[in-house]
Amino acid sequence: MRKELLQHPVFAMAVEQFDQVADFLDLSDDLRERCKWPKRLITVTVPIRRDDGRTEVFFGHRVQHQLTRGPVKGGLRYHPGVALGEIAALAMWMNWKCALMDLPYGGGKGGITCDPRSMSLGELERLTRRYTMEMIPFIDPETDVMAPDMGTNEQTMGWIADTYSTHAGHLVPSIVTGKPLALQGSKGRSKATGYGVAFCACKSLVNLGLSVQGATTVIQGFGNVGAHAADAFVSSGVLVTGVADVDGAIWNARGLNIRLLREHVAKIGSVAGFSESEPIDPAQLLCQPCDILAPCALDRSITCDNAPKLRCKILAEGANGPTTPEADRILDARGDVFIIPDILCNAGGVTVSYFEWVQNLQRFQWEEQDVISKLEVILTKAMAKVSDFSQRQHVSNRISAQAIAIRTVADSKAARGMFP
Ligand code: NAD
């Protein structure tokens, strides 16, 4: 299994990062092995009836990286590229993210290899409900709590909550987070990840002595993370000059009108063709001059090909794993791009998911202002921790963030000891 996982480039990337940090921490072989490998890898077949009457069998996965510090927490992804190795890497990153943010969780991730854009709502509902049924032996609010990720949304979480609750015989809202407000979702959850990306990026501008008002940003991805980040940037006075999605990229040096862009995307399904902008090559967009580049789509979008050409001052990683280790080395050597690593930059989502779970367990609803101010406190604390450690130890922000997280997990494992 080790060999199979390592054959996936995203898992190999997560392990390369882990090994580098474990060397830096001088982690014992015992703790290194126990921290690195996932506790559970679950793969199921998910048969559904398509709208045309055919039966189609999909493959679904769930990886529970570690349960040492509490239930695993992590998204569910629907995408044609989903593979077990990729899901295992994302679960590992979630593990470090939860530890860095001091949340009482381990990391998990799930996914189904499918193209949600080519499926009807009914097909997606059948797929989600069947996947949930297959996962029931392995999930509960104290073991594994899912949330939305690429290709899934509040509605997907609503179907999971309903399927699980029907099986339990009573409503169990704490089985998922990122669900609709009507099902005891949390105020502020849908915007939390994007809001956190913009919050970390704007705070970093200030820390670097740069002005927030009139700063510029380019965003790759205009889904849950990218679109909410765009809203939050605009509210802070930052101009969003470029946006890309899977179908194309657009540019307006004077700043895009995000409200009109959202209306266009709601109608057309893509940012492409937005009238108040010009089209631009998506690869070129990433290399346009800007203060903040925010990759909020796929992993591995910043590579050794484009890293030397980036013209941003801050790289705000909204996506998980957007920067390859080779690109990291190039940016490190350049020394002129301030990186806010994914496990910090996009941690707003899991933090508010934690708030949602707490509210569900307490049967209590917080106001949005409470949610956002508690989120800001946690993000500010984590940013300060990462910055202090990186300055004291003379390491990059990524190594700093992962070192704090891996040390936290290793200490918990050491304290629990190993079951004989
Ligand atoms: P989403 O499905 O809502 O949106 C994804 C966006 O990326 C879409 O606009 C899509 O068109 C675009 N995209 C896909 N392929 C692309 C490509 N090749 N080039 C340019 N754009 C492309 O997904 P999301 O929830 O916004 O998640 C985006 C990223 O953020 C993922 O890496 C996810 O793991 C990470 N993330 C999400 C959350 C969350 O709360 N949703 C939390 C933390 C991290």
Short mmCIF file of C-alpha atoms and ligand atoms in Angstrom, two decimals:
data_model
loop_
_atom_site.label_atom_id
_atom_site.label_comp_id
_atom_site.label_asym_id
_atom_site.label_seq_id
_atom_site.Cartn_x
_atom_site.Cartn_y
_atom_site.Cartn_z
CA MET A 1 0.00 0.00 0.00
CA ARG A 2 2.89 2.40 0.78
CA LYS A 3 4.18 1.92 -2.78
CA GLU A 4 0.74 2.42 -4.35
CA LEU A 5 0.14 5.63 -2.40
CA LEU A 6 3.59 7.01 -3.19
CA GLN A 7 2.96 6.46 -6.89
CA HIS A 8 0.40 9.27 -6.81
CA PRO A 9 2.21 12.60 -7.43
CA VAL A 10 0.11 14.55 -4.90
CA PHE A 11 0.72 11.99 -2.14
CA ALA A 12 4.43 11.93 -3.05
CA MET A 13 4.41 15.74 -2.73
CA ALA A 14 2.72 15.62 0.73
CA VAL A 15 5.26 13.01 1.89
CA GLU A 16 8.20 15.01 0.53
CA GLN A 17 6.99 18.02 2.54
CA PHE A 18 6.43 15.83 5.61
CA ASP A 19 9.91 14.22 5.42
CA GLN A 20 11.56 17.61 5.09
CA VAL A 21 9.78 18.87 8.22
CA ALA A 22 10.35 15.61 10.14
CA ASP A 23 14.10 15.96 9.40
CA PHE A 24 14.00 19.57 10.56
CA LEU A 25 12.21 18.51 13.78
CA ASP A 26 14.56 15.55 14.17
CA LEU A 27 11.47 13.40 14.74
CA SER A 28 12.21 9.88 16.03
CA ASP A 29 11.65 7.02 13.54
CA ASP A 30 8.82 5.76 15.72
CA LEU A 31 6.85 9.04 15.66
CA ARG A 32 7.77 9.73 12.04
CA GLU A 33 6.18 6.49 10.84
CA ARG A 34 3.12 6.88 13.06
CA CYS A 35 2.50 10.47 11.93
CA LYS A 36 3.08 9.87 8.22
CA TRP A 37 0.72 7.05 7.30
CA PRO A 38 -3.09 7.22 7.23
CA LYS A 39 -5.02 5.27 9.87
CA ARG A 40 -7.80 4.17 7.50
CA LEU A 41 -8.15 4.04 3.72
CA ILE A 42 -11.68 3.17 2.68
CA THR A 43 -12.70 2.57 -0.94
CA VAL A 44 -16.25 1.68 -1.92
CA THR A 45 -18.16 1.15 -5.12
CA VAL A 46 -21.15 3.42 -5.54
CA PRO A 47 -23.69 2.06 -8.03
CA ILE A 48 -26.42 4.45 -9.17
CA ARG A 49 -29.21 4.48 -11.74
CA ARG A 50 -28.49 7.19 -14.37
CA ASP A 51 -31.38 9.24 -15.72
CA ASP A 52 -31.38 7.19 -18.94
CA GLY A 53 -31.98 3.96 -16.98
CA ARG A 54 -28.38 2.64 -17.17
CA THR A 55 -26.62 1.48 -14.01
CA GLU A 56 -23.22 3.04 -13.50
CA VAL A 57 -20.72 2.11 -10.81
CA PHE A 58 -18.53 4.90 -9.41
CA PHE A 59 -15.58 4.58 -7.03
CA GLY A 60 -15.62 6.55 -3.79
CA HIS A 61 -12.92 6.96 -1.14
CA ARG A 62 -12.56 8.23 2.38
CA VAL A 63 -9.20 8.53 4.09
CA GLN A 64 -9.00 9.07 7.86
CA HIS A 65 -5.44 10.19 8.40
CA GLN A 66 -5.40 10.13 12.19
CA LEU A 67 -7.88 9.95 15.05
CA THR A 68 -5.32 10.76 17.76
CA ARG A 69 -6.63 14.25 18.56
CA GLY A 70 -10.35 13.74 17.90
CA PRO A 71 -12.67 12.90 15.00
CA VAL A 72 -11.31 13.39 11.49
CA LYS A 73 -12.55 16.46 9.67
CA GLY A 74 -12.34 17.09 5.97
CA GLY A 75 -14.09 17.72 2.72
CA LEU A 76 -15.74 15.50 0.15
CA ARG A 77 -14.64 16.12 -3.44
CA TYR A 78 -16.44 15.22 -6.70
CA HIS A 79 -14.02 15.48 -9.62
CA PRO A 80 -12.94 13.28 -12.57
CA GLY A 81 -9.34 13.28 -11.26
CA VAL A 82 -10.17 11.91 -7.79
CA ALA A 83 -7.84 9.02 -6.84
CA LEU A 84 -7.02 7.35 -3.54
CA GLY A 85 -3.47 8.79 -3.44
CA GLU A 86 -4.76 12.34 -3.95
CA ILE A 87 -7.39 11.92 -1.24
CA ALA A 88 -4.75 10.51 1.14
CA ALA A 89 -2.54 13.56 0.53
CA LEU A 90 -5.44 15.94 1.16
CA ALA A 91 -6.28 14.03 4.38
CA MET A 92 -2.68 14.41 5.54
CA TRP A 93 -2.74 18.17 4.87
CA MET A 94 -6.05 18.42 6.75
CA ASN A 95 -4.34 16.69 9.68
CA TRP A 96 -1.68 19.37 9.84
CA LYS A 97 -4.23 22.14 9.26
CA CYS A 98 -6.40 21.06 12.22
CA ALA A 99 -3.33 20.76 14.46
CA LEU A 100 -1.97 24.16 13.39
CA MET A 101 -5.32 25.81 14.17
CA ASP A 102 -5.48 23.91 17.49
CA LEU A 103 -8.81 22.30 16.60
CA PRO A 104 -9.65 19.01 18.38
CA TYR A 105 -9.60 17.06 15.12
CA GLY A 106 -7.53 14.81 12.94
CA GLY A 107 -7.53 15.14 9.16
CA GLY A 108 -9.77 13.33 6.70
CA LYS A 109 -10.79 13.65 3.09
CA GLY A 110 -13.17 11.88 0.74
CA GLY A 111 -13.98 11.88 -2.90
CA ILE A 112 -15.85 10.24 -5.74
CA THR A 113 -14.32 9.93 -9.20
CA CYS A 114 -17.05 11.52 -11.30
CA ASP A 115 -17.76 14.60 -13.39
CA PRO A 116 -20.44 16.47 -11.41
CA ARG A 117 -20.85 19.00 -14.23
CA SER A 118 -22.21 16.28 -16.51
CA MET A 119 -24.64 14.85 -13.93
CA SER A 120 -28.21 15.91 -13.18
CA LEU A 121 -29.30 16.99 -9.70
CA GLY A 122 -31.16 13.69 -9.29
CA GLU A 123 -28.06 11.68 -10.26
CA LEU A 124 -25.91 13.66 -7.82
CA GLU A 125 -28.44 13.08 -5.05
CA ARG A 126 -28.50 9.30 -5.70
CA LEU A 127 -24.70 9.23 -5.83
CA THR A 128 -24.38 11.13 -2.54
CA ARG A 129 -26.97 9.09 -0.69
CA ARG A 130 -25.48 5.77 -1.83
CA TYR A 131 -21.93 6.89 -0.93
CA THR A 132 -23.21 7.94 2.52
CA MET A 133 -24.85 4.54 3.06
CA GLU A 134 -21.59 2.80 2.12
CA MET A 135 -19.71 5.04 4.61
CA ILE A 136 -22.12 4.58 7.55
CA PRO A 137 -19.99 1.87 9.26
CA PHE A 138 -17.04 4.28 9.29
CA ILE A 139 -18.52 7.69 10.19
CA ASP A 140 -20.28 9.38 13.10
CA PRO A 141 -19.93 12.82 14.76
CA GLU A 142 -17.16 11.52 17.06
CA THR A 143 -15.28 9.69 14.30
CA ASP A 144 -15.53 11.48 10.96
CA VAL A 145 -17.31 14.70 10.01
CA MET A 146 -17.44 15.60 6.29
CA ALA A 147 -17.74 19.04 4.66
CA PRO A 148 -17.95 20.46 1.12
CA ASP A 149 -14.92 20.61 -1.19
CA MET A 150 -14.48 20.85 -4.96
CA GLY A 151 -17.63 19.84 -6.81
CA THR A 152 -19.78 19.54 -3.67
CA ASN A 153 -21.77 22.15 -1.77
CA GLU A 154 -24.36 22.81 0.95
CA GLN A 155 -26.94 20.70 -0.87
CA THR A 156 -24.57 17.70 -0.92
CA MET A 157 -24.12 18.08 2.85
CA GLY A 158 -27.91 18.32 3.28
CA TRP A 159 -28.32 14.94 1.50
CA ILE A 160 -25.62 13.35 3.66
CA ALA A 161 -27.22 14.70 6.85
CA ASP A 162 -30.63 13.39 5.73
CA THR A 163 -29.34 9.93 4.74
CA TYR A 164 -27.39 9.52 7.98
CA SER A 165 -30.26 10.87 10.12
CA THR A 166 -32.82 8.62 8.44
CA HIS A 167 -30.58 5.65 9.27
CA ALA A 168 -30.14 6.85 12.89
CA GLY A 169 -33.86 7.50 13.33
CA HIS A 170 -33.38 11.11 14.45
CA LEU A 171 -31.73 14.29 13.14
CA VAL A 172 -27.95 14.22 13.59
CA PRO A 173 -26.85 17.66 12.36
CA SER A 174 -23.28 17.19 13.68
CA ILE A 175 -22.55 14.45 11.10
CA VAL A 176 -21.55 17.10 8.50
CA THR A 177 -20.62 20.76 8.39
CA GLY A 178 -21.14 23.28 5.62
CA LYS A 179 -24.81 22.25 5.46
CA PRO A 180 -27.74 24.62 4.79
CA LEU A 181 -28.82 26.98 7.58
CA ALA A 182 -32.25 25.28 7.46
CA LEU A 183 -30.53 22.11 8.72
CA GLN A 184 -28.60 23.87 11.50
CA GLY A 185 -25.67 24.94 9.38
CA SER A 186 -23.60 27.81 10.77
CA LYS A 187 -23.97 31.43 9.82
CA GLY A 188 -20.79 32.51 8.06
CA ARG A 189 -19.71 28.97 7.04
CA SER A 190 -20.19 29.31 3.28
CA LYS A 191 -17.98 32.39 3.09
CA ALA A 192 -15.48 31.30 5.78
CA THR A 193 -12.70 29.83 3.60
CA GLY A 194 -12.64 32.69 1.09
CA TYR A 195 -13.02 35.26 3.86
CA GLY A 196 -10.05 33.70 5.65
CA VAL A 197 -7.93 33.80 2.48
CA ALA A 198 -8.58 37.54 2.07
CA PHE A 199 -8.14 38.18 5.81
CA CYS A 200 -4.69 36.47 5.88
CA ALA A 201 -3.62 38.17 2.63
CA CYS A 202 -4.67 41.68 3.78
CA LYS A 203 -3.02 41.21 7.17
CA SER A 204 0.17 40.12 5.37
CA LEU A 205 0.05 43.24 3.17
CA VAL A 206 -0.02 45.35 6.34
CA ASN A 207 2.79 43.32 7.96
CA LEU A 208 4.90 43.86 4.83
CA GLY A 209 4.29 47.61 5.03
CA LEU A 210 2.07 47.67 1.93
CA SER A 211 -1.25 49.42 1.53
CA VAL A 212 -4.47 47.36 1.41
CA GLN A 213 -6.52 50.12 -0.24
CA GLY A 214 -5.94 49.90 -3.98
CA ALA A 215 -3.83 46.72 -3.80
CA THR A 216 -4.51 44.24 -6.61
CA THR A 217 -5.27 40.54 -6.66
CA VAL A 218 -5.57 37.77 -9.24
CA ILE A 219 -7.70 34.76 -8.29
CA GLN A 220 -7.60 31.32 -9.90
CA GLY A 221 -10.93 29.56 -9.27
CA PHE A 222 -14.31 31.22 -8.82
CA GLY A 223 -16.14 28.57 -6.79
CA ASN A 224 -16.87 28.63 -3.10
CA VAL A 225 -13.37 29.72 -2.09
CA GLY A 226 -12.46 32.02 -4.99
CA ALA A 227 -15.77 33.89 -5.22
CA HIS A 228 -16.02 34.53 -1.46
CA ALA A 229 -12.36 35.59 -1.39
CA ALA A 230 -13.17 38.05 -4.19
CA ASP A 231 -16.08 39.50 -2.16
CA ALA A 232 -13.90 39.88 0.93
CA PHE A 233 -11.05 41.46 -1.04
CA VAL A 234 -13.42 44.01 -2.57
CA SER A 235 -14.89 44.82 0.88
CA SER A 236 -11.35 45.56 2.09
CA GLY A 237 -10.62 47.89 -0.83
CA VAL A 238 -8.51 45.46 -2.88
CA LEU A 239 -9.05 45.45 -6.67
CA VAL A 240 -9.66 42.03 -8.22
CA THR A 241 -7.99 42.48 -11.62
CA GLY A 242 -8.11 38.89 -12.91
CA VAL A 243 -10.11 35.72 -12.37
CA ALA A 244 -9.84 32.27 -13.95
CA ASP A 245 -12.06 29.22 -13.81
CA VAL A 246 -11.99 25.88 -15.59
CA ASP A 247 -13.44 27.41 -18.79
CA GLY A 248 -11.29 30.52 -19.16
CA ALA A 249 -9.77 33.63 -17.66
CA ILE A 250 -10.64 37.33 -17.65
CA TRP A 251 -8.76 40.56 -16.94
CA ASN A 252 -9.64 44.17 -16.10
CA ALA A 253 -6.79 46.38 -14.86
CA ARG A 254 -9.30 48.80 -13.26
CA GLY A 255 -10.81 46.01 -11.14
CA LEU A 256 -13.65 43.61 -11.94
CA ASN A 257 -17.15 44.27 -10.64
CA ILE A 258 -17.55 41.08 -8.57
CA ARG A 259 -21.30 41.50 -8.01
CA LEU A 260 -21.91 41.65 -11.79
CA LEU A 261 -19.42 38.82 -12.34
CA ARG A 262 -21.33 36.62 -9.89
CA GLU A 263 -24.57 37.37 -11.81
CA HIS A 264 -22.82 36.47 -15.08
CA VAL A 265 -21.52 33.18 -13.61
CA ALA A 266 -24.97 32.33 -12.21
CA LYS A 267 -26.39 32.73 -15.75
CA ILE A 268 -23.59 31.33 -17.95
CA GLY A 269 -21.81 28.96 -15.56
CA SER A 270 -18.37 30.47 -16.14
CA VAL A 271 -16.41 33.71 -15.83
CA ALA A 272 -15.57 33.46 -19.55
CA GLY A 273 -17.37 36.02 -21.73
CA PHE A 274 -17.94 38.56 -18.92
CA SER A 275 -18.58 41.81 -20.76
CA GLU A 276 -16.69 44.20 -18.47
CA SER A 277 -13.37 42.44 -19.02
CA GLU A 278 -11.04 41.12 -21.67
CA PRO A 279 -10.18 37.45 -22.11
CA ILE A 280 -6.66 36.40 -21.16
CA ASP A 281 -4.75 33.16 -21.47
CA PRO A 282 -5.25 31.31 -18.11
CA ALA A 283 -1.54 30.46 -17.83
CA GLN A 284 -0.60 34.09 -18.50
CA LEU A 285 -3.08 35.34 -15.91
CA LEU A 286 -1.07 33.75 -13.10
CA CYS A 287 2.01 35.71 -14.22
CA GLN A 288 0.33 39.13 -14.40
CA PRO A 289 1.70 41.78 -12.04
CA CYS A 290 -0.39 41.95 -8.84
CA ASP A 291 0.07 42.30 -5.10
CA ILE A 292 -1.70 39.06 -4.22
CA LEU A 293 -1.98 35.91 -6.31
CA ALA A 294 -4.63 33.60 -4.84
CA PRO A 295 -4.78 30.11 -6.37
CA CYS A 296 -8.22 28.87 -5.25
CA ALA A 297 -8.81 25.93 -7.60
CA LEU A 298 -6.67 22.83 -8.05
CA ASP A 299 -3.49 21.44 -6.53
CA ARG A 300 -0.18 21.90 -8.41
CA SER A 301 -1.04 25.08 -10.29
CA ILE A 302 2.19 26.84 -9.26
CA THR A 303 4.95 24.75 -10.81
CA CYS A 304 8.60 25.02 -11.81
CA ASP A 305 7.36 26.43 -15.16
CA ASN A 306 5.50 29.44 -13.83
CA ALA A 307 7.21 30.02 -10.43
CA PRO A 308 10.11 32.00 -11.97
CA LYS A 309 7.59 34.19 -13.83
CA LEU A 310 5.20 35.07 -10.98
CA ARG A 311 4.94 38.83 -10.45
CA CYS A 312 3.02 38.87 -7.15
CA LYS A 313 4.25 39.99 -3.73
CA ILE A 314 2.06 37.55 -1.80
CA LEU A 315 1.01 34.04 -2.75
CA ALA A 316 -2.18 33.32 -0.79
CA GLU A 317 -2.88 29.59 -1.10
CA GLY A 318 -6.66 29.22 -1.05
CA ALA A 319 -6.48 25.78 -2.70
CA ASN A 320 -4.94 22.75 -1.04
CA GLY A 321 -1.47 21.91 -2.36
CA PRO A 322 -1.34 24.56 -5.13
CA THR A 323 2.48 24.87 -5.05
CA THR A 324 4.75 21.96 -6.00
CA PRO A 325 7.94 21.38 -3.96
CA GLU A 326 10.05 22.41 -7.01
CA ALA A 327 8.12 25.67 -7.30
CA ASP A 328 8.54 26.17 -3.55
CA ARG A 329 12.31 25.88 -3.90
CA ILE A 330 12.30 28.41 -6.76
CA LEU A 331 10.20 30.89 -4.78
CA ASP A 332 12.37 30.36 -1.70
CA ALA A 333 15.49 31.13 -3.72
CA ARG A 334 13.83 34.22 -5.23
CA GLY A 335 12.92 35.44 -1.74
CA ASP A 336 10.58 38.15 -3.06
CA VAL A 337 7.24 36.33 -2.73
CA PHE A 338 5.64 36.04 0.72
CA ILE A 339 3.84 32.68 0.82
CA ILE A 340 0.83 32.11 3.06
CA PRO A 341 0.76 28.31 3.08
CA ASP A 342 -2.48 26.45 2.39
CA ILE A 343 -2.83 24.92 5.86
CA LEU A 344 -2.98 28.45 7.26
CA CYS A 345 -4.46 30.48 4.39
CA ASN A 346 -7.53 28.31 3.73
CA ALA A 347 -8.07 27.22 7.35
CA GLY A 348 -11.04 29.58 7.76
CA GLY A 349 -13.28 26.83 6.36
CA VAL A 350 -12.36 24.10 8.82
CA THR A 351 -12.35 26.59 11.70
CA VAL A 352 -15.93 27.66 11.06
CA SER A 353 -16.80 24.00 10.41
CA TYR A 354 -15.55 23.36 13.93
CA PHE A 355 -17.79 26.20 15.18
CA GLU A 356 -20.72 24.61 13.32
CA TRP A 357 -20.05 21.20 14.94
CA VAL A 358 -19.82 22.84 18.39
CA GLN A 359 -23.12 24.69 17.80
CA ASN A 360 -24.76 21.43 16.69
CA LEU A 361 -23.51 19.53 19.74
CA GLN A 362 -24.74 22.37 21.98
CA ARG A 363 -28.02 22.76 20.05
CA PHE A 364 -27.27 26.50 19.94
CA GLN A 365 -26.95 29.05 17.11
CA TRP A 366 -24.37 31.82 17.06
CA GLU A 367 -24.77 35.12 15.21
CA GLU A 368 -22.59 35.66 12.12
CA GLN A 369 -20.69 38.45 13.85
CA ASP A 370 -19.71 36.04 16.68
CA VAL A 371 -18.58 33.46 14.13
CA ILE A 372 -16.47 35.91 12.14
CA SER A 373 -14.87 37.57 15.17
CA LYS A 374 -13.98 34.18 16.72
CA LEU A 375 -12.55 33.15 13.31
CA GLU A 376 -10.42 36.30 13.13
CA VAL A 377 -9.01 35.62 16.62
CA ILE A 378 -7.98 32.07 15.67
CA LEU A 379 -6.51 33.08 12.29
CA THR A 380 -4.58 35.97 13.85
CA LYS A 381 -3.13 33.67 16.52
CA ALA A 382 -2.11 31.05 13.94
CA MET A 383 -0.53 33.70 11.67
CA ALA A 384 1.50 35.04 14.59
CA LYS A 385 2.64 31.53 15.57
CA VAL A 386 3.80 30.77 12.02
CA SER A 387 5.54 34.10 11.60
CA ASP A 388 7.35 33.91 14.99
CA PHE A 389 8.53 30.35 14.36
CA SER A 390 9.74 31.11 10.83
CA GLN A 391 11.68 34.17 12.02
CA ARG A 392 13.19 32.40 15.03
CA GLN A 393 14.15 29.26 13.09
CA HIS A 394 14.98 30.96 9.75
CA VAL A 395 12.65 28.68 7.78
CA SER A 396 9.95 29.32 5.21
CA ASN A 397 6.34 29.93 6.27
CA ARG A 398 5.40 26.49 4.89
CA ILE A 399 8.01 24.66 6.94
CA SER A 400 7.10 26.76 9.95
CA ALA A 401 3.35 25.99 9.68
CA GLN A 402 3.91 22.28 9.08
CA ALA A 403 6.55 22.02 11.82
CA ILE A 404 4.19 23.53 14.42
CA ALA A 405 1.43 21.17 13.28
CA ILE A 406 3.53 18.00 13.05
CA ARG A 407 5.10 18.70 16.47
CA THR A 408 1.57 19.06 17.92
CA VAL A 409 0.43 15.74 16.43
CA ALA A 410 3.67 13.97 17.42
CA ASP A 411 3.34 15.24 21.02
CA SER A 412 -0.25 13.91 21.20
CA LYS A 413 0.87 10.54 19.85
CA ALA A 414 3.76 10.39 22.29
CA ALA A 415 1.42 11.30 25.18
CA ARG A 416 -1.09 8.62 24.26
CA GLY A 417 1.61 5.99 23.72
CA MET A 418 1.20 3.09 21.34
CA PHE A 419 -1.45 0.45 21.90
CA PRO A 420 0.55 -2.79 22.23
P1 NAD B 1 -15.52 24.66 -6.14
O1 NAD B 1 -15.86 23.40 -6.82
O2 NAD B 1 -16.60 25.43 -5.47
O3 NAD B 1 -14.79 25.65 -7.17
C1 NAD B 1 -13.65 25.26 -7.87
C2 NAD B 1 -13.33 26.38 -8.86
O4 NAD B 1 -12.08 26.07 -9.50
C3 NAD B 1 -14.36 26.54 -9.97
O5 NAD B 1 -14.54 27.90 -10.27
C4 NAD B 1 -13.69 25.82 -11.15
O6 NAD B 1 -14.15 26.29 -12.42
C5 NAD B 1 -12.24 26.20 -10.90
N1 NAD B 1 -11.30 25.33 -11.60
C6 NAD B 1 -11.31 23.98 -11.70
N2 NAD B 1 -10.29 23.58 -12.48
C7 NAD B 1 -9.63 24.71 -12.87
C8 NAD B 1 -8.51 24.94 -13.68
N3 NAD B 1 -7.86 23.95 -14.27
N4 NAD B 1 -8.11 26.24 -13.87
C9 NAD B 1 -8.77 27.26 -13.30
N5 NAD B 1 -9.85 27.09 -12.50
C10 NAD B 1 -10.26 25.83 -12.30
O7 NAD B 1 -14.35 24.28 -5.10
P2 NAD B 1 -13.94 25.08 -3.80
O8 NAD B 1 -14.71 24.55 -2.65
O9 NAD B 1 -13.93 26.54 -4.10
O10 NAD B 1 -12.44 24.54 -3.59
C11 NAD B 1 -11.35 25.08 -4.31
C12 NAD B 1 -10.04 24.68 -3.63
O11 NAD B 1 -10.06 25.13 -2.26
C13 NAD B 1 -9.77 23.18 -3.56
O12 NAD B 1 -8.37 22.96 -3.61
C14 NAD B 1 -10.27 22.81 -2.16
O13 NAD B 1 -9.66 21.63 -1.67
C15 NAD B 1 -9.82 24.04 -1.39
N6 NAD B 1 -10.54 24.27 -0.14
C16 NAD B 1 -11.89 24.40 -0.10
C17 NAD B 1 -12.54 24.66 1.10
C18 NAD B 1 -14.03 24.91 1.19
O14 NAD B 1 -14.50 25.28 2.28
N7 NAD B 1 -14.79 24.76 0.13
C19 NAD B 1 -11.79 24.74 2.29
C20 NAD B 1 -10.40 24.62 2.22
C21 NAD B 1 -9.79 24.40 0.99
#
